[in-house]
DNA sequence: TTACAGCTTGACAATGGTTTTCGTTTTCTA
DNA sequence: TAGAAAACGAAAACCATTGTCAAGCTGTAA
């Protein structure tokens, strides 16, 4: 299982021990294509029969972020986490479906160094015809919107 | 005082009454070049001898955002507000000094529609030499950093 | 193996920004 | 001058996140 060993190596290289709980959290993140919250990870692990405290999930997230394996985002006012590649990059974050795309590091002509771009991805922009969710992008289930999903852009 | 009347007109046009408290909040925002929090507005108005409740400040912000006069951001995990121009635009938001720049509406070649770009502005990128705050950009005092100003990008 | 130091875990409490609640006050209109 | 609707504000509720602290685990040196 060289896959798991690689993660252990990347954790150890950052001075973070690959404890059982941290690996569980990492596995839960690896199973998701788009970022999820600490609460979601917590619920999934409990459902898998792996007892873990929510506090521990938060701390594991912090460790994984420190180790550079995971990046954190802010979606609808709460923190979400996703496993990212090792190359330096920034992100495109769709506020409609939650999808995150990695982009090559970029410094704009005006000198502004981009770290995160929030907006609406191509798949979610297209069907801007309907107010409801019918005809939503098929391959992207979309995350449930929360309170405060109004006209502002507080991501 | 045609200035004030213009604001009244823009508020009324959006179905938002220009009440005394709302105008006070708007004035407080107009005095600031970069976004500020509801708590800051609240404190400034109290200092000016204008009694107002924090709840009312929050609701005034919501109304002003609905009316399109004010845009909301998320800086260091809390909401900040700034008066914006009427043209459709998105924002460059510096996480170091809090500056917000309006940018012409933009859709990337890949179809992603940009709404907010978080990163570090040119003035703040340059002096990346010192860890401390000495030699910080002079013309931009910079806002005090808060908890969680770590490696992640949770804006 | 044992002992010890230090890291990890998790139940619980605390924090802090924001929203709800609800009774009072103000504003608009007839 | 009413009466209705909107706005106001103090206090409580909300909720994601962090702090606390006692118990458990891990690695290492004796
Ligand atoms: Zn990433
Ligand atoms: Zn999308
Ligand atoms: Zn704006
Ligand atoms: Zn800056």
mmCIF file of C-alpha atoms (C1' of nucleotides) and ligand atoms in Angstrom:
data_model
loop_
_atom_site.group_PDB
_atom_site.id
_atom_site.type_symbol
_atom_site.label_atom_id
_atom_site.label_comp_id
_atom_site.label_asym_id
_atom_site.label_seq_id
_atom_site.Cartn_x
_atom_site.Cartn_y
_atom_site.Cartn_z
ATOM 1 C CA UNK A 1 0.000 0.000 0.000
ATOM 2 C CA UNK A 2 2.493 2.624 -1.159
ATOM 3 C CA UNK A 3 -0.267 5.215 -1.267
ATOM 4 C CA UNK A 4 -0.622 5.322 2.480
ATOM 5 C CA UNK A 5 3.116 5.318 3.002
ATOM 6 C CA UNK A 6 3.479 8.378 0.834
ATOM 7 C CA UNK A 7 1.079 10.278 3.084
ATOM 8 C CA UNK A 8 2.962 9.116 6.132
ATOM 9 C CA UNK A 9 6.160 10.392 4.598
ATOM 10 C CA UNK A 10 4.696 13.779 3.812
ATOM 11 C CA UNK A 11 3.340 14.050 7.318
ATOM 12 C CA UNK A 12 6.587 13.003 8.948
ATOM 13 C CA UNK A 13 8.572 15.345 6.755
ATOM 14 C CA UNK A 14 6.573 18.206 8.219
ATOM 15 C CA UNK A 15 7.132 17.082 11.795
ATOM 16 C CA UNK A 16 3.571 15.812 12.141
ATOM 17 C CA UNK A 17 3.116 12.309 13.472
ATOM 18 C CA UNK A 18 0.800 10.084 11.469
ATOM 19 C CA UNK A 19 -1.495 9.141 14.300
ATOM 20 C CA UNK A 20 -4.503 6.907 13.795
ATOM 21 C CA UNK A 21 -7.014 9.738 14.106
ATOM 22 C CA UNK A 22 -5.160 12.025 11.759
ATOM 23 C CA UNK A 23 -4.980 9.310 9.126
ATOM 24 C CA UNK A 24 -8.702 8.698 9.523
ATOM 25 C CA UNK A 25 -9.426 12.365 8.922
ATOM 26 C CA UNK A 26 -7.106 12.379 5.919
ATOM 27 C CA UNK A 27 -8.865 9.329 4.473
ATOM 28 C CA UNK A 28 -12.223 11.023 4.877
ATOM 29 C CA UNK A 29 -10.920 14.055 3.013
ATOM 30 C CA UNK A 30 -9.396 11.917 0.245
ATOM 31 C CA UNK A 31 -12.820 10.432 -0.408
ATOM 32 C CA UNK A 32 -14.280 13.813 -1.292
ATOM 33 C CA UNK A 33 -13.757 15.736 -4.514
ATOM 34 C CA UNK A 34 -14.743 19.059 -3.013
ATOM 35 C CA UNK A 35 -14.011 20.611 0.359
ATOM 36 C CA UNK A 36 -16.026 19.523 3.365
ATOM 37 C CA UNK A 37 -16.439 20.869 6.872
ATOM 38 C CA UNK A 38 -14.979 19.473 10.060
ATOM 39 C CA UNK A 39 -18.493 18.568 11.139
ATOM 40 C CA UNK A 40 -19.029 16.527 7.975
ATOM 41 C CA UNK A 41 -15.796 14.627 8.486
ATOM 42 C CA UNK A 42 -16.779 14.015 12.076
ATOM 43 C CA UNK A 43 -20.180 12.638 11.069
ATOM 44 C CA UNK A 44 -18.728 10.385 8.372
ATOM 45 C CA UNK A 45 -16.161 8.867 10.705
ATOM 46 C CA UNK A 46 -18.767 8.197 13.372
ATOM 47 C CA UNK A 47 -20.938 6.545 10.739
ATOM 48 C CA UNK A 48 -17.992 4.340 9.772
ATOM 49 C CA UNK A 49 -17.840 3.224 13.371
ATOM 50 C CA UNK A 50 -14.687 5.191 14.119
ATOM 51 C CA UNK A 51 -15.155 7.055 17.385
ATOM 52 C CA UNK A 52 -13.597 10.518 17.296
ATOM 53 C CA UNK A 53 -14.252 13.864 18.912
ATOM 54 C CA UNK A 54 -15.101 16.961 16.955
ATOM 55 C CA UNK A 55 -12.302 18.802 18.712
ATOM 56 C CA UNK A 56 -9.871 16.195 17.459
ATOM 57 C CA UNK A 57 -11.135 16.621 13.908
ATOM 58 C CA UNK A 58 -10.482 20.350 14.113
ATOM 59 C CA UNK A 59 -6.986 19.745 15.440
ATOM 60 C CA UNK A 60 -6.262 17.128 12.797
ATOM 61 C CA UNK A 61 -7.302 19.641 10.147
ATOM 62 C CA UNK A 62 -4.895 22.138 11.611
ATOM 63 C CA UNK A 63 -2.060 19.612 11.547
ATOM 64 C CA UNK A 64 -2.805 18.535 7.988
ATOM 65 C CA UNK A 65 -2.876 22.151 6.878
ATOM 66 C CA UNK A 66 0.421 22.784 8.633
ATOM 67 C CA UNK A 67 1.897 19.770 6.878
ATOM 68 C CA UNK A 68 0.802 21.206 3.544
ATOM 69 C CA UNK A 69 -1.396 18.228 2.638
ATOM 70 C CA UNK A 70 -4.668 20.058 3.037
ATOM 71 C CA UNK A 71 -5.879 23.537 2.167
ATOM 72 C CA UNK A 72 -8.604 25.385 4.011
ATOM 73 C CA UNK A 73 -11.348 27.502 2.486
ATOM 74 C CA UNK A 74 -14.239 29.568 3.672
ATOM 75 C CA UNK A 75 -17.548 28.578 2.189
ATOM 76 C CA UNK A 76 -20.772 30.156 3.426
ATOM 77 C CA UNK A 77 -19.068 31.377 6.542
ATOM 78 C CA UNK A 78 -17.594 28.085 7.675
ATOM 79 C CA UNK A 79 -14.249 26.458 7.158
ATOM 80 C CA UNK A 80 -13.944 23.647 4.612
ATOM 81 C CA UNK A 81 -10.960 21.452 3.856
ATOM 82 C CA UNK A 82 -9.617 19.550 0.884
ATOM 83 C CA UNK A 83 -6.495 17.573 0.020
ATOM 84 C CA UNK A 84 -4.379 19.488 -2.466
ATOM 85 C CA UNK A 85 -1.371 18.743 -4.656
ATOM 86 C CA UNK A 86 2.168 19.687 -3.645
ATOM 87 C CA UNK A 87 2.699 22.301 -6.374
ATOM 88 C CA UNK A 88 2.303 25.942 -5.404
ATOM 89 C CA UNK A 89 -1.083 27.131 -6.525
ATOM 90 C CA UNK A 90 -4.120 29.159 -5.695
ATOM 91 C CA UNK A 91 -7.801 28.268 -5.992
ATOM 92 C CA UNK A 92 -10.963 28.984 -7.882
ATOM 93 C CA UNK A 93 -13.854 28.406 -5.495
ATOM 94 C CA UNK A 94 -17.419 28.180 -6.790
ATOM 95 C CA UNK A 95 -19.904 29.538 -4.306
ATOM 96 C CA UNK A 96 -22.755 27.738 -6.075
ATOM 97 C CA UNK A 97 -21.565 24.128 -6.126
ATOM 98 C CA UNK A 98 -18.548 24.278 -3.827
ATOM 99 C CA UNK A 99 -16.122 23.003 -6.454
ATOM 100 C CA UNK A 100 -12.485 24.014 -6.015
ATOM 101 C CA UNK A 101 -10.018 24.158 -8.892
ATOM 102 C CA UNK A 102 -6.272 24.461 -8.442
ATOM 103 C CA UNK A 103 -4.630 27.151 -10.553
ATOM 104 C CA UNK A 104 -0.963 27.834 -11.231
ATOM 105 C CA UNK A 105 0.480 30.519 -8.970
ATOM 106 C CA UNK A 106 -0.342 33.911 -10.399
ATOM 107 C CA UNK A 107 0.747 37.483 -9.899
ATOM 108 C CA UNK A 108 -1.370 39.999 -11.744
ATOM 109 C CA UNK A 109 0.164 42.739 -13.923
ATOM 110 C CA UNK A 110 -0.678 45.255 -11.203
ATOM 111 C CA UNK A 111 1.421 43.294 -8.720
ATOM 112 C CA UNK A 112 -1.467 41.784 -6.786
ATOM 113 C CA UNK A 113 -0.622 38.258 -5.675
ATOM 114 C CA UNK A 114 -3.661 36.013 -5.991
ATOM 115 C CA UNK A 115 -4.394 33.502 -3.247
ATOM 116 C CA UNK A 116 -8.063 32.659 -3.699
ATOM 117 C CA UNK A 117 -10.688 33.522 -6.299
ATOM 118 C CA UNK A 118 -14.328 33.220 -5.290
ATOM 119 C CA UNK A 119 -17.053 33.232 -7.911
ATOM 120 C CA UNK A 120 -19.223 30.938 -10.001
ATOM 121 C CA UNK A 121 -17.777 28.147 -12.103
ATOM 122 C CA UNK A 122 -18.614 27.708 -15.777
ATOM 123 C CA UNK A 123 -20.987 24.823 -15.148
ATOM 124 C CA UNK A 124 -22.955 26.852 -12.613
ATOM 125 C CA UNK A 125 -22.987 30.074 -14.639
ATOM 126 C CA UNK A 126 -24.597 28.545 -17.710
ATOM 127 C CA UNK A 127 -28.022 27.587 -16.341
ATOM 128 C CA UNK A 128 -28.610 31.053 -14.907
ATOM 129 C CA UNK A 129 -32.141 30.888 -16.247
ATOM 130 C CA UNK A 130 -33.989 29.178 -13.431
ATOM 131 C CA UNK A 131 -34.385 30.439 -9.910
ATOM 132 C CA UNK A 132 -34.932 26.951 -8.549
ATOM 133 C CA UNK A 133 -32.561 24.041 -8.590
ATOM 134 C CA UNK A 134 -34.139 22.141 -11.459
ATOM 135 C CA UNK A 135 -31.777 21.974 -14.410
ATOM 136 C CA UNK A 136 -28.814 22.299 -12.092
ATOM 137 C CA UNK A 137 -25.492 20.940 -13.355
ATOM 138 C CA UNK A 138 -25.819 17.167 -13.313
ATOM 139 C CA UNK A 139 -22.316 16.084 -12.536
ATOM 140 C CA UNK A 140 -22.107 18.521 -9.611
ATOM 141 C CA UNK A 141 -24.739 17.829 -7.001
ATOM 142 C CA UNK A 142 -24.169 21.165 -5.333
ATOM 143 C CA UNK A 143 -23.975 21.779 -1.631
ATOM 144 C CA UNK A 144 -26.959 22.906 0.347
ATOM 145 C CA UNK A 145 -26.986 26.674 0.696
ATOM 146 C CA UNK A 146 -26.932 28.116 4.151
ATOM 147 C CA UNK A 147 -28.184 31.170 5.934
ATOM 148 C CA UNK A 148 -26.823 34.407 4.574
ATOM 149 C CA UNK A 149 -26.590 33.122 1.023
ATOM 150 C CA UNK A 150 -27.857 36.479 -0.132
ATOM 151 C CA UNK A 151 -26.676 39.173 -2.466
ATOM 152 C CA UNK A 152 -23.345 39.707 -0.778
ATOM 153 C CA UNK A 153 -20.212 37.791 -1.407
ATOM 154 C CA UNK A 154 -19.058 37.017 2.061
ATOM 155 C CA UNK A 155 -17.231 33.766 1.344
ATOM 156 C CA UNK B 1 -26.335 69.288 -0.165
ATOM 157 C CA UNK B 2 -26.892 67.297 -3.344
ATOM 158 C CA UNK B 3 -24.512 64.602 -2.132
ATOM 159 C CA UNK B 4 -26.840 63.478 0.592
ATOM 160 C CA UNK B 5 -29.844 63.653 -1.691
ATOM 161 C CA UNK B 6 -28.188 61.323 -4.152
ATOM 162 C CA UNK B 7 -27.801 58.701 -1.463
ATOM 163 C CA UNK B 8 -31.397 59.160 -0.445
ATOM 164 C CA UNK B 9 -32.449 58.658 -4.034
ATOM 165 C CA UNK B 10 -30.432 55.466 -4.377
ATOM 166 C CA UNK B 11 -31.882 54.141 -1.157
ATOM 167 C CA UNK B 12 -35.439 54.995 -2.077
ATOM 168 C CA UNK B 13 -35.036 53.512 -5.523
ATOM 169 C CA UNK B 14 -34.276 50.179 -3.896
ATOM 170 C CA UNK B 15 -37.291 50.341 -1.598
ATOM 171 C CA UNK B 16 -35.152 51.134 1.429
ATOM 172 C CA UNK B 17 -36.195 54.075 3.558
ATOM 173 C CA UNK B 18 -33.468 56.567 4.379
ATOM 174 C CA UNK B 19 -33.933 56.555 8.113
ATOM 175 C CA UNK B 20 -31.740 58.553 10.435
ATOM 176 C CA UNK B 21 -29.843 55.536 11.718
ATOM 177 C CA UNK B 22 -29.211 54.134 8.271
ATOM 178 C CA UNK B 23 -27.863 57.457 7.068
ATOM 179 C CA UNK B 24 -25.594 57.598 10.095
ATOM 180 C CA UNK B 25 -24.196 54.175 9.268
ATOM 181 C CA UNK B 26 -23.754 55.179 5.643
ATOM 182 C CA UNK B 27 -21.879 58.314 6.669
ATOM 183 C CA UNK B 28 -19.582 56.292 8.875
ATOM 184 C CA UNK B 29 -18.819 53.995 5.954
ATOM 185 C CA UNK B 30 -18.236 56.906 3.579
ATOM 186 C CA UNK B 31 -15.531 58.207 5.913
ATOM 187 C CA UNK B 32 -13.473 55.050 5.495
ATOM 188 C CA UNK B 33 -11.348 54.110 2.506
ATOM 189 C CA UNK B 34 -11.289 50.438 3.357
ATOM 190 C CA UNK B 35 -13.961 48.129 4.687
ATOM 191 C CA UNK B 36 -14.760 48.186 8.394
ATOM 192 C CA UNK B 37 -16.753 45.930 10.679
ATOM 193 C CA UNK B 38 -20.177 46.565 12.122
ATOM 194 C CA UNK B 39 -18.583 46.832 15.541
ATOM 195 C CA UNK B 40 -16.250 49.575 14.332
ATOM 196 C CA UNK B 41 -19.140 51.554 12.871
ATOM 197 C CA UNK B 42 -21.016 51.089 16.115
ATOM 198 C CA UNK B 43 -18.098 52.374 18.167
ATOM 199 C CA UNK B 44 -17.520 55.386 15.928
ATOM 200 C CA UNK B 45 -21.141 56.459 16.066
ATOM 201 C CA UNK B 46 -21.256 56.148 19.845
ATOM 202 C CA UNK B 47 -18.104 58.233 20.032
ATOM 203 C CA UNK B 48 -19.757 60.869 17.878
ATOM 204 C CA UNK B 49 -22.524 60.990 20.437
ATOM 205 C CA UNK B 50 -25.022 59.193 18.217
ATOM 206 C CA UNK B 51 -26.729 56.489 20.252
ATOM 207 C CA UNK B 52 -27.331 53.346 18.196
ATOM 208 C CA UNK B 53 -27.581 49.643 18.901
ATOM 209 C CA UNK B 54 -25.212 47.109 17.422
ATOM 210 C CA UNK B 55 -28.195 45.139 16.163
ATOM 211 C CA UNK B 56 -29.361 48.193 14.266
ATOM 212 C CA UNK B 57 -25.938 48.611 12.704
ATOM 213 C CA UNK B 58 -26.072 45.028 11.456
ATOM 214 C CA UNK B 59 -29.538 45.560 10.030
ATOM 215 C CA UNK B 60 -28.527 48.837 8.420
ATOM 216 C CA UNK B 61 -25.636 47.048 6.748
ATOM 217 C CA UNK B 62 -28.020 44.461 5.398
ATOM 218 C CA UNK B 63 -30.308 47.164 3.997
ATOM 219 C CA UNK B 64 -27.444 49.088 2.427
ATOM 220 C CA UNK B 65 -26.146 45.916 0.828
ATOM 221 C CA UNK B 66 -29.621 45.129 -0.487
ATOM 222 C CA UNK B 67 -29.828 48.633 -1.914
ATOM 223 C CA UNK B 68 -26.534 48.059 -3.719
ATOM 224 C CA UNK B 69 -24.751 50.953 -2.041
ATOM 225 C CA UNK B 70 -22.481 48.811 0.065
ATOM 226 C CA UNK B 71 -20.574 45.613 -0.559
ATOM 227 C CA UNK B 72 -19.702 43.097 2.115
ATOM 228 C CA UNK B 73 -16.456 41.195 2.503
ATOM 229 C CA UNK B 74 -14.989 38.629 4.805
ATOM 230 C CA UNK B 75 -11.732 39.640 6.394
ATOM 231 C CA UNK B 76 -10.136 37.495 9.073
ATOM 232 C CA UNK B 77 -13.364 35.659 9.641
ATOM 233 C CA UNK B 78 -15.591 38.681 10.208
ATOM 234 C CA UNK B 79 -17.796 40.697 7.916
ATOM 235 C CA UNK B 80 -16.581 44.075 6.723
ATOM 236 C CA UNK B 81 -18.451 46.661 4.673
ATOM 237 C CA UNK B 82 -17.540 49.419 2.246
ATOM 238 C CA UNK B 83 -19.395 51.828 -0.026
ATOM 239 C CA UNK B 84 -18.918 50.866 -3.646
ATOM 240 C CA UNK B 85 -19.586 52.463 -7.011
ATOM 241 C CA UNK B 86 -22.672 51.656 -9.084
ATOM 242 C CA UNK B 87 -20.793 49.956 -11.943
ATOM 243 C CA UNK B 88 -20.768 46.163 -11.971
ATOM 244 C CA UNK B 89 -17.426 44.991 -10.633
ATOM 245 C CA UNK B 90 -15.621 42.531 -8.482
ATOM 246 C CA UNK B 91 -12.950 43.078 -5.834
ATOM 247 C CA UNK B 92 -9.321 42.571 -5.056
ATOM 248 C CA UNK B 93 -9.028 42.188 -1.293
ATOM 249 C CA UNK B 94 -5.638 42.382 0.422
ATOM 250 C CA UNK B 95 -5.466 40.169 3.467
ATOM 251 C CA UNK B 96 -2.454 42.079 4.759
ATOM 252 C CA UNK B 97 -3.671 45.686 4.808
ATOM 253 C CA UNK B 98 -7.391 45.239 4.174
ATOM 254 C CA UNK B 99 -7.411 47.392 1.070
ATOM 255 C CA UNK B 100 -10.156 46.692 -1.459
ATOM 256 C CA UNK B 101 -9.848 47.576 -5.137
ATOM 257 C CA UNK B 102 -12.770 47.549 -7.550
ATOM 258 C CA UNK B 103 -12.112 45.708 -10.789
ATOM 259 C CA UNK B 104 -14.116 45.652 -13.996
ATOM 260 C CA UNK B 105 -16.396 42.648 -14.245
ATOM 261 C CA UNK B 106 -14.434 39.675 -15.484
ATOM 262 C CA UNK B 107 -15.158 36.238 -16.846
ATOM 263 C CA UNK B 108 -12.093 34.087 -17.224
ATOM 264 C CA UNK B 109 -11.356 32.186 -20.443
ATOM 265 C CA UNK B 110 -12.409 28.983 -18.707
ATOM 266 C CA UNK B 111 -15.838 30.469 -18.044
ATOM 267 C CA UNK B 112 -15.341 31.082 -14.332
ATOM 268 C CA UNK B 113 -17.092 34.263 -13.274
ATOM 269 C CA UNK B 114 -14.987 36.158 -10.753
ATOM 270 C CA UNK B 115 -16.657 37.776 -7.750
ATOM 271 C CA UNK B 116 -13.855 38.274 -5.255
ATOM 272 C CA UNK B 117 -10.087 37.828 -5.377
ATOM 273 C CA UNK B 118 -8.277 37.467 -2.062
ATOM 274 C CA UNK B 119 -4.534 37.861 -1.885
ATOM 275 C CA UNK B 120 -1.804 40.376 -1.144
ATOM 276 C CA UNK B 121 -1.668 43.752 -2.851
ATOM 277 C CA UNK B 122 1.439 45.066 -4.569
ATOM 278 C CA UNK B 123 2.329 47.420 -1.728
ATOM 279 C CA UNK B 124 2.173 44.604 0.800
ATOM 280 C CA UNK B 125 4.002 42.037 -1.340
ATOM 281 C CA UNK B 126 7.107 44.160 -1.792
ATOM 282 C CA UNK B 127 8.394 44.394 1.775
ATOM 283 C CA UNK B 128 8.240 40.640 2.311
ATOM 284 C CA UNK B 129 11.609 40.873 4.001
ATOM 285 C CA UNK B 130 10.717 41.570 7.616
ATOM 286 C CA UNK B 131 8.708 39.357 9.907
ATOM 287 C CA UNK B 132 7.688 42.261 12.114
ATOM 288 C CA UNK B 133 5.701 45.304 11.229
ATOM 289 C CA UNK B 134 8.607 47.714 10.935
ATOM 290 C CA UNK B 135 9.032 48.885 7.367
ATOM 291 C CA UNK B 136 5.376 48.297 6.661
ATOM 292 C CA UNK B 137 3.843 50.240 3.770
ATOM 293 C CA UNK B 138 3.647 53.835 4.970
ATOM 294 C CA UNK B 139 0.550 55.059 3.194
ATOM 295 C CA UNK B 140 -1.413 52.036 4.312
ATOM 296 C CA UNK B 141 -1.469 51.685 8.070
ATOM 297 C CA UNK B 142 -2.697 48.117 7.860
ATOM 298 C CA UNK B 143 -5.274 46.550 10.078
ATOM 299 C CA UNK B 144 -4.268 44.615 13.161
ATOM 300 C CA UNK B 145 -4.116 40.939 12.386
ATOM 301 C CA UNK B 146 -6.310 38.611 14.313
ATOM 302 C CA UNK B 147 -6.277 35.063 15.533
ATOM 303 C CA UNK B 148 -5.954 32.441 12.845
ATOM 304 C CA UNK B 149 -3.724 34.561 10.634
ATOM 305 C CA UNK B 150 -1.794 31.414 9.864
ATOM 306 C CA UNK B 151 -0.757 29.524 6.775
ATOM 307 C CA UNK B 152 -4.240 28.943 5.448
ATOM 308 C CA UNK B 153 -6.283 31.274 3.339
ATOM 309 C CA UNK B 154 -9.566 31.282 5.120
ATOM 310 C CA UNK B 155 -10.752 34.718 4.176
ATOM 311 C "C1'" DT C 1 10.996 -3.937 30.974
ATOM 312 C "C1'" DT C 2 10.304 0.418 33.385
ATOM 313 C "C1'" DA C 3 9.961 5.237 33.992
ATOM 314 C "C1'" DC C 4 9.378 9.461 32.412
ATOM 315 C "C1'" DA C 5 8.504 13.293 29.293
ATOM 316 C "C1'" DG C 6 5.833 14.882 25.873
ATOM 317 C "C1'" DC C 7 2.380 14.486 22.502
ATOM 318 C "C1'" DT C 8 -2.507 13.245 21.628
ATOM 319 C "C1'" DT C 9 -7.248 12.787 22.673
ATOM 320 C "C1'" DG C 10 -11.976 14.269 23.949
ATOM 321 C "C1'" DA C 11 -15.648 15.961 27.084
ATOM 322 C "C1'" DC C 12 -16.851 20.258 28.444
ATOM 323 C "C1'" DA C 13 -16.766 25.142 28.854
ATOM 324 C "C1'" DA C 14 -15.816 29.480 26.868
ATOM 325 C "C1'" DT C 15 -15.478 32.742 23.024
ATOM 326 C "C1'" DG C 16 -17.209 35.966 19.772
ATOM 327 C "C1'" DG C 17 -19.494 37.446 15.649
ATOM 328 C "C1'" DT C 18 -24.078 37.361 14.035
ATOM 329 C "C1'" DT C 19 -29.062 36.605 14.164
ATOM 330 C "C1'" DT C 20 -33.687 36.133 16.615
ATOM 331 C "C1'" DT C 21 -36.973 37.570 19.636
ATOM 332 C "C1'" DC C 22 -40.125 40.653 21.284
ATOM 333 C "C1'" DG C 23 -41.765 44.734 23.270
ATOM 334 C "C1'" DT C 24 -41.293 49.738 22.360
ATOM 335 C "C1'" DT C 25 -40.742 53.702 19.368
ATOM 336 C "C1'" DT C 26 -40.812 56.048 15.104
ATOM 337 C "C1'" DT C 27 -42.516 56.958 10.494
ATOM 338 C "C1'" DC C 28 -45.744 56.995 6.749
ATOM 339 C "C1'" DT C 29 -50.256 57.668 5.108
ATOM 340 C "C1'" DA C 30 -55.088 58.295 5.181
ATOM 341 C "C1'" DT D 1 -55.068 62.697 14.610
ATOM 342 C "C1'" DA D 2 -55.477 57.702 14.172
ATOM 343 C "C1'" DG D 3 -53.866 53.194 12.767
ATOM 344 C "C1'" DA D 4 -50.702 50.249 10.283
ATOM 345 C "C1'" DA D 5 -46.238 49.212 9.069
ATOM 346 C "C1'" DA D 6 -41.521 49.641 9.568
ATOM 347 C "C1'" DA D 7 -37.551 50.446 12.445
ATOM 348 C "C1'" DC D 8 -35.219 50.159 16.761
ATOM 349 C "C1'" DG D 9 -32.644 48.010 20.656
ATOM 350 C "C1'" DA D 10 -31.728 45.106 24.799
ATOM 351 C "C1'" DA D 11 -31.307 40.647 25.753
ATOM 352 C "C1'" DA D 12 -31.171 35.956 24.532
ATOM 353 C "C1'" DA D 13 -30.162 32.465 21.200
ATOM 354 C "C1'" DC D 14 -27.148 30.592 17.809
ATOM 355 C "C1'" DC D 15 -23.184 28.157 16.252
ATOM 356 C "C1'" DA D 16 -18.573 27.399 14.402
ATOM 357 C "C1'" DT D 17 -14.418 27.394 16.557
ATOM 358 C "C1'" DT D 18 -11.014 27.405 20.320
ATOM 359 C "C1'" DG D 19 -9.371 26.806 25.199
ATOM 360 C "C1'" DT D 20 -8.989 23.846 29.268
ATOM 361 C "C1'" DC D 21 -7.579 20.010 31.613
ATOM 362 C "C1'" DA D 22 -7.457 15.339 32.963
ATOM 363 C "C1'" DA D 23 -6.661 10.840 31.012
ATOM 364 C "C1'" DG D 24 -4.430 7.986 27.434
ATOM 365 C "C1'" DC D 25 -0.772 6.908 24.308
ATOM 366 C "C1'" DT D 26 4.116 6.800 22.294
ATOM 367 C "C1'" DG D 27 8.869 6.847 22.021
ATOM 368 C "C1'" DT D 28 13.087 6.687 24.289
ATOM 369 C "C1'" DA D 29 16.606 6.345 27.821
ATOM 370 C "C1'" DA D 30 18.080 3.953 31.760
HETATM 371 ZN ZN1 LIG E 1 -4.870 23.898 -2.715
HETATM 372 ZN ZN1 LIG E 2 -20.083 25.580 -9.643
HETATM 373 ZN ZN1 LIG E 3 -17.849 46.689 -4.602
HETATM 374 ZN ZN1 LIG E 4 -2.087 45.343 1.062
#
